[in-house]
XYZ file of C-alpha atoms in Angstrom:
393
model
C -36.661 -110.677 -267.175
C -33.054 -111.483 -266.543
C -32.758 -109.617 -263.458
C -36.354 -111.188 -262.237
C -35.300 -114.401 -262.331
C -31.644 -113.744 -260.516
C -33.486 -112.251 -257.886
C -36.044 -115.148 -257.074
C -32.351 -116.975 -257.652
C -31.092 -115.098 -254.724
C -34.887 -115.274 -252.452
C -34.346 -119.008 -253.199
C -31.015 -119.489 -252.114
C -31.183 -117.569 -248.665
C -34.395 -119.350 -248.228
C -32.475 -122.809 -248.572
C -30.137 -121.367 -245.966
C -32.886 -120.555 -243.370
C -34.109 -124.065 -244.033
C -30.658 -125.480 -243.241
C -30.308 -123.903 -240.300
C -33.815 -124.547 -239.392
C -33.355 -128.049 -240.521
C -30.345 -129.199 -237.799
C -32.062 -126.798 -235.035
C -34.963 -129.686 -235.314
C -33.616 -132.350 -236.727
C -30.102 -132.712 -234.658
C -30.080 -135.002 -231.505
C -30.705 -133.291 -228.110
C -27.338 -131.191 -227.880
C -25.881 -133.401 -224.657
C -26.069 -136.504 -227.223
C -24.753 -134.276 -230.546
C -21.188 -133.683 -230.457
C -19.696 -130.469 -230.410
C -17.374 -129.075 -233.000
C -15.201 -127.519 -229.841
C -14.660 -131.047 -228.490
C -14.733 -133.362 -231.551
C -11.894 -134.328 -233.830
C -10.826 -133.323 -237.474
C -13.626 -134.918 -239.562
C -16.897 -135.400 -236.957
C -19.938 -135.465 -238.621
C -21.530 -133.195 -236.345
C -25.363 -132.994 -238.714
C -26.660 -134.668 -241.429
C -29.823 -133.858 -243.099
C -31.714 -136.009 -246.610
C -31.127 -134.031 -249.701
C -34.329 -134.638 -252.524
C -34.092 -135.595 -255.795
C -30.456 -137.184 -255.380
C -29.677 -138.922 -258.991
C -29.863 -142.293 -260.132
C -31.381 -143.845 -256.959
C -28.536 -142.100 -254.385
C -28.818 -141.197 -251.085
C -28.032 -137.406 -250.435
C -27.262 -135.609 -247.742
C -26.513 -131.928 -246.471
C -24.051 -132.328 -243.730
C -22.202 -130.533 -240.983
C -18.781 -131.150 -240.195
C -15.921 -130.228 -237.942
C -12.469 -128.901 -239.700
C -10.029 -126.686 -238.623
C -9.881 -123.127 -238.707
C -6.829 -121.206 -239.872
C -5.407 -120.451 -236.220
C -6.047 -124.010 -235.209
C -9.457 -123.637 -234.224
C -12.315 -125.485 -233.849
C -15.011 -124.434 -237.051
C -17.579 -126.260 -238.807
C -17.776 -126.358 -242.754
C -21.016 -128.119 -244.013
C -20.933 -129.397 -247.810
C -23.098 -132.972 -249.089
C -22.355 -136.278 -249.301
C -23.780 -138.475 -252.162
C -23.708 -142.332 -251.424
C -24.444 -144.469 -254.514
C -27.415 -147.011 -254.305
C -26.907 -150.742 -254.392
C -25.025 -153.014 -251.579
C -21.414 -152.339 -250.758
C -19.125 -154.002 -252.656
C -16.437 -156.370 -250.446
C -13.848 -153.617 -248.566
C -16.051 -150.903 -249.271
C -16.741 -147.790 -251.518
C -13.585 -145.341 -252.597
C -14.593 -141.833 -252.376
C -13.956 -139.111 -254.740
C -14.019 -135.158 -252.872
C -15.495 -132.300 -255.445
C -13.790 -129.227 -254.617
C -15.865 -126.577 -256.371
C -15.599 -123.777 -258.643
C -16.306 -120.196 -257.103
C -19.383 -119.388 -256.242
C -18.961 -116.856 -253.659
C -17.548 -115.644 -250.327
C -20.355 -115.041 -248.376
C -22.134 -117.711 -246.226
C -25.626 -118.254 -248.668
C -23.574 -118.645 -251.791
C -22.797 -122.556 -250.652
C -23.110 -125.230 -252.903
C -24.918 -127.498 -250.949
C -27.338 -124.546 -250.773
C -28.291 -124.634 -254.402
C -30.952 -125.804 -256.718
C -28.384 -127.021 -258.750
C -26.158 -128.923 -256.771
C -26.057 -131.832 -258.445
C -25.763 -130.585 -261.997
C -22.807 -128.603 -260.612
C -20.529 -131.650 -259.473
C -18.817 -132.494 -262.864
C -19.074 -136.410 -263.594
C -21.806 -137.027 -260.343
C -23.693 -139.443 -262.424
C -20.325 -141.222 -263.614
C -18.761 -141.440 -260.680
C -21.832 -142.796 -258.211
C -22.557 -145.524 -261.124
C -18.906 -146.435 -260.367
C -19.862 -147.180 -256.795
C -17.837 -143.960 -255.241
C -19.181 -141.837 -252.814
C -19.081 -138.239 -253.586
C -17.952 -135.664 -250.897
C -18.390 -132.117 -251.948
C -17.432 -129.645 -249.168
C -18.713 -125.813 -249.485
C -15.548 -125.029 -247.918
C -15.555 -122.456 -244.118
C -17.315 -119.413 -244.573
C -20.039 -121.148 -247.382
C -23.122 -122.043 -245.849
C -21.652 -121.621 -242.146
C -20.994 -118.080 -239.920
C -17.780 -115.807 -241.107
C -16.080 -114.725 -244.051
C -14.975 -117.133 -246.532
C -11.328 -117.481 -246.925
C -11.257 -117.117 -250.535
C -8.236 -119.109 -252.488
C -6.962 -119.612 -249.215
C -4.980 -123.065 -249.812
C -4.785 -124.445 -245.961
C -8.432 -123.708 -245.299
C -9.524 -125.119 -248.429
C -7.405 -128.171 -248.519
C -8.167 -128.467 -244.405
C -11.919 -129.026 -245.352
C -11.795 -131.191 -248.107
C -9.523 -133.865 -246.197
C -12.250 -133.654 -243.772
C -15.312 -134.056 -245.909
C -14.053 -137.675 -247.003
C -13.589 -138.306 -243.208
C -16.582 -137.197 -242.930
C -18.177 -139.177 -245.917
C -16.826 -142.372 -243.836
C -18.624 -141.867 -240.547
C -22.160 -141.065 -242.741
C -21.062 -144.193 -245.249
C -21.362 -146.284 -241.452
C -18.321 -149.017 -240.402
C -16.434 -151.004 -243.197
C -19.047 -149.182 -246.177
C -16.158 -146.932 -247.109
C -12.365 -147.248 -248.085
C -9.967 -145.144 -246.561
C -8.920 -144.427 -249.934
C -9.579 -141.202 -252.233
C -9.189 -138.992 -255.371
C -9.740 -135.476 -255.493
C -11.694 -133.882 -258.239
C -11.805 -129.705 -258.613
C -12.135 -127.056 -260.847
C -10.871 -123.658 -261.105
C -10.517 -122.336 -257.361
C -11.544 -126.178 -256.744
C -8.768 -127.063 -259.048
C -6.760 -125.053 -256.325
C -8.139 -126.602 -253.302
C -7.572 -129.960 -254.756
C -3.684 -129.245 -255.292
C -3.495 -127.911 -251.813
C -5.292 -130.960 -250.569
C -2.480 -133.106 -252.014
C 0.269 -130.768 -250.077
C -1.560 -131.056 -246.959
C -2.998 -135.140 -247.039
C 0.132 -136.450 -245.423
C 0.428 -134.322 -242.492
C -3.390 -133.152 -241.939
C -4.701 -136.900 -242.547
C -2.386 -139.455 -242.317
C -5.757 -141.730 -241.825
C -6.579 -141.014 -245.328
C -5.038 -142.893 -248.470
C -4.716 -140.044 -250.967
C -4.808 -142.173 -254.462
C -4.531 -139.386 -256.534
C -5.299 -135.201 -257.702
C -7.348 -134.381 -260.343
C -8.149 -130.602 -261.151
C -9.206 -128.616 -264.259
C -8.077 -125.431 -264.663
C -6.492 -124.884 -261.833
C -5.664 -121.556 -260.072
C -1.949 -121.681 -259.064
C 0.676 -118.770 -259.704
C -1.934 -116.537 -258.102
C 0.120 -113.489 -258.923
C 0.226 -114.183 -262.698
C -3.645 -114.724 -263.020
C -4.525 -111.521 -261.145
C -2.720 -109.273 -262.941
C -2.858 -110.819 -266.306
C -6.856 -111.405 -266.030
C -7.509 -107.724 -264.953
C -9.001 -107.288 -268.587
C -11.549 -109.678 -268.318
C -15.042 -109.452 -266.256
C -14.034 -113.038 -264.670
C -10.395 -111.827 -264.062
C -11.595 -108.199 -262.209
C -14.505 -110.941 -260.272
C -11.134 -113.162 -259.136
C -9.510 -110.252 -257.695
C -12.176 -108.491 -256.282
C -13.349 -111.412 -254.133
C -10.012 -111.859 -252.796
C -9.194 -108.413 -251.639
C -12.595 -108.727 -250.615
C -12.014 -111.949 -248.283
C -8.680 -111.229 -247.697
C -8.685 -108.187 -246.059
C -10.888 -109.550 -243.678
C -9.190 -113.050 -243.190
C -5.971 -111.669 -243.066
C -6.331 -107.780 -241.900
C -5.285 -107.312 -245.505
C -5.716 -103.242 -245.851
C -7.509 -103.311 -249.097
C -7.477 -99.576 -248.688
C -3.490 -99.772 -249.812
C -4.138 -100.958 -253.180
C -7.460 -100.384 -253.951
C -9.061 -96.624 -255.475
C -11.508 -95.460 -252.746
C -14.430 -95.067 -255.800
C -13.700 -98.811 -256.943
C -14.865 -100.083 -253.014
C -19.002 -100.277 -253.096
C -18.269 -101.830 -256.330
C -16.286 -104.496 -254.540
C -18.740 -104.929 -251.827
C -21.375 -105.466 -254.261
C -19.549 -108.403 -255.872
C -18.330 -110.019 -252.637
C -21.780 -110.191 -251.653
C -23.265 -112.042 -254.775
C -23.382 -115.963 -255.679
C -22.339 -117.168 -258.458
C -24.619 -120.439 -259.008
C -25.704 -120.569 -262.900
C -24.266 -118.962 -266.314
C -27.096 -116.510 -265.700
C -25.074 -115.326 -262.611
C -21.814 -115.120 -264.494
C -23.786 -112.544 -267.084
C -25.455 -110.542 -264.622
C -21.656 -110.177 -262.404
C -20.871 -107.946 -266.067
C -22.342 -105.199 -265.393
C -20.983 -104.509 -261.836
C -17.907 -105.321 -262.911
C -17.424 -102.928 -266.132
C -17.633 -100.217 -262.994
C -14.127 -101.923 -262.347
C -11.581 -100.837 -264.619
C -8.201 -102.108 -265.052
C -7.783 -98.815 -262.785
C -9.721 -100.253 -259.868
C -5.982 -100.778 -258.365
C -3.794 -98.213 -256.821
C -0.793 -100.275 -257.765
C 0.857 -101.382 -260.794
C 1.154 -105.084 -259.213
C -0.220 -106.743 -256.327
C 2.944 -108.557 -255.789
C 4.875 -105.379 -255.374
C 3.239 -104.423 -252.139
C 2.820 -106.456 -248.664
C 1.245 -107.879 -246.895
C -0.383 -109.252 -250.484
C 3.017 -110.125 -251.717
C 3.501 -112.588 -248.415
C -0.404 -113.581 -249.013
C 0.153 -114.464 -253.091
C 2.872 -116.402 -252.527
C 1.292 -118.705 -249.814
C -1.296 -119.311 -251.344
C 0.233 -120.070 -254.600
C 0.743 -124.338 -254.749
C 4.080 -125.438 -254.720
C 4.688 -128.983 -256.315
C 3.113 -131.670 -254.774
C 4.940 -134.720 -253.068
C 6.388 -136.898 -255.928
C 4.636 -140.127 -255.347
C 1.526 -138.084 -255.896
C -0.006 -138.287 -259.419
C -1.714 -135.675 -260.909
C -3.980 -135.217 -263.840
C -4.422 -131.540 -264.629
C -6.990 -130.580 -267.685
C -6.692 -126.922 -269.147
C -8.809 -125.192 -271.958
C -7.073 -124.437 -274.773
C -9.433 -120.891 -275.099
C -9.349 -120.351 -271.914
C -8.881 -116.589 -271.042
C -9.338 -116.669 -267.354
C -6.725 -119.078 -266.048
C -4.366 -118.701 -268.784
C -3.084 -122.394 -270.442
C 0.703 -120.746 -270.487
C -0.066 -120.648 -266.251
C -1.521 -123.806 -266.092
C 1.583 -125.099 -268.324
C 4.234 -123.875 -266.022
C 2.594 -125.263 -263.272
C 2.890 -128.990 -264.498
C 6.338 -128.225 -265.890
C 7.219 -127.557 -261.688
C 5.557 -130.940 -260.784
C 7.179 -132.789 -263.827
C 10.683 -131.417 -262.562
C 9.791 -132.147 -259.096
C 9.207 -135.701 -260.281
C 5.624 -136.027 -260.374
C 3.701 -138.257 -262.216
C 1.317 -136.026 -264.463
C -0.986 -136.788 -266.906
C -1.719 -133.533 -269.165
C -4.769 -132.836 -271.098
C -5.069 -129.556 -273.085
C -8.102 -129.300 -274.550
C -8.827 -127.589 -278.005
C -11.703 -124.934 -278.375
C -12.639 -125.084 -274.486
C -12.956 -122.264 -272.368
C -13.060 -121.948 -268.211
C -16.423 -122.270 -268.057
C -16.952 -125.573 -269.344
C -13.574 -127.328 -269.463
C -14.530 -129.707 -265.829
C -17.475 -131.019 -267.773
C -15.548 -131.786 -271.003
C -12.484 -133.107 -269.139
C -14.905 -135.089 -266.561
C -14.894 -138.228 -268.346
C -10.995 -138.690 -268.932
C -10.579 -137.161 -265.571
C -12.985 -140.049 -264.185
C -11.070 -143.039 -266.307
C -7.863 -141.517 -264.701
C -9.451 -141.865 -261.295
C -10.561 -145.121 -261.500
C -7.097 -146.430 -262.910
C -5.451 -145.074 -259.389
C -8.479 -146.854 -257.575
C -7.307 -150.167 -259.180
C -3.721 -149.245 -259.004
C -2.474 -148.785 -261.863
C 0.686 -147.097 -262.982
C -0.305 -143.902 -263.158
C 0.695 -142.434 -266.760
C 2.726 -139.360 -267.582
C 3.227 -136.952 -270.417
C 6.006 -135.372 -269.082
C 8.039 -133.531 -271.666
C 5.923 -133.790 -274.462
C 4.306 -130.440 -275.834
């Protein structure tokens, strides 16, 4: 039964894909009025097509977007953009960018792609009665041509700077601020941090108010090796040999057993979209043993050494302020990890507010943190001081 209904998952999804594509092919302008991603800036909306069922009387929209590739090229990521119903308030509407969880590193595992997209953006319903508009980017490689550049910080954090630029051309002239939060979880909790190193630079048109992420993935060295135990942990570095070796010319051949391989491919080419996905992934992934790795340590060995360590987040800039919620059970991204990382900001002289949250594990910990994570961001929307338990255990 199980394995019937992840298959009509999977039918459904790449049919939502072929219906995307489909979709801007008949929907988009004539292509001398459209503009192209080649000659647009950071941020065009380049598509944008009506989602259904958006909640609580939204407006919803898949979208199509241009970013920036990770030679300085051209790309478009697509993602969707909720807009709350009800008139614009005076000034306009703050946005708040999702940067998701993983669910994949192939092109038809995109969020915006899913059934449940809206059930997957932790705190949707809060945050559009709040008046925000929601930007949720699928990030390069989900739901558009080429590999996905898996836990890659300056891809991820590249996109989700320009989904809120993007959000503000759909929201039309004067309907949206210029300023925004960031909201992620897990690999999105890692995208969000890298958005906060890269907002200055990358969009200095932007008002970054503050970075929100649960569970973050940041000392990407640590959680590799120490997860290697645990289905989720042998899924996290599978997908990023996987993506990296053909992002970077990584030789996964180096440090991975030849028999371990198909096994990877298999995963890499799999969604993750429901609970129901995260069960199935178990049995492919008991093929891995701790084994699957030539190599005592992924660190110990370049190019991945060179590759960990730039994609691990450094602090963010000071005047930053960060709210970072951990489970206290979780066994994928270790609290102890997640502990050191806001130790590094708090030295660095952020402002972070620290949430550890008892009985929780990585599965569920953006939902449970979603509503203190949502008073936090509303608090740096009306500037307030943003709070810090810095120092205390």
């Amino acid at each position: 039964m199980l394995t019937r209904v992840m298959q009509a998952a999977r039918c459904a999804r790449l049919a939502g894909a072929l219906m995307f594509v489909l979709g801007l092919a008949a929907a988009a302008p004539r292509a001398e009025a459209r503009p192209a991603a080649g000659r647009a800036a950071p941020g065009t909306l380049l598509d944008a097509q009506p989602l259904p069922n958006a909640p609580d009387g939204a407006a919803a929209y898949r979208v199509l977007y241009r970013s920036t590739g990770l030679r300085g090229e051209p790309i478009a990521v697509s993602g969707a953009i909720i807009v709350p119903a009800g008139p614009v308030p005076p000034g306009g509407r703050p946005i708040v960018a999702w940067a998701h969880p993983t669910t994949g590193v192939v092109d038809k595992c995109a969020p915006s792609l899913a059934r449940v997209l809206y059930r997957s953006i932790q705190g949707l319903q809060e945050m559009l009665a709040r008046g925000y508009i929601v930007a949720a980017t699928d990030y390069p490689g989900l739901g558009t041509p080429g590999v996905h550049p898996y836990l890659v910080g300056l891809s991820e954090g590249r996109a989700v700077l320009d989904s809120v630029r993007a959000a503000r051309q759909l929201a039309g002239p004067g309907a949206a601020t210029n300023a925004f939060a960031v909201w992620g979880h897990s690999q999105g909790g890692h995208a969000a941090l890298f958005t906060g190193l890269l907002a200055r630079a990358y969009a200095p048109d932007l008002a970054l108010v503050g970075v929100a992420a649960a569970a973050p993935a940041t000392e990407l060295a640590t959680l590799m090796m120490a997860d290697l135990d645990t289905s989720g942990g042998k899924n996290l570095t599978a997908m990023t040999l996987w993506s990296w070796s053909q992002v970077y010319g990584a030789p996964m051949t180096k440090v991975v057993v030849p028999a371990a391989l198909p096994v990877i491919n298999e995963l890499a080419n799999d969604c993750i979209e429901t609970i129901l996905d995260v069960l199935e992934r178990r049995g492919p992934s008991k093929a891995l043993d701790r084994s699957f790795l030539s190599v005592d340590n992924l660190a110990d060995r370049e190019p991945w050494r060179a590759l960990l360590a730039r994609n691990t987040p450094g602090p963010l800039p000071p005047n930053i302020p960060v709210f970072l919620a951990q489970g206290a059970a979780d066994t994928l991204v270790l609290p102890r990890v997640t502990q050191d990382y806001r130790e590094r900001l708090c030295r660095a002289g952020s402002r972070v507010e620290y949430d550890l949250v008892p009985g929780v594990g990585h599965l569920s910990i953006a939902r449970d943190a979603a509503p203190a994570a949502l008073d936090w961001i509303g608090d740096r929307f009306a500037g307030a001081p943003a709070p810090s338990n810095c120092g205390a255990q």
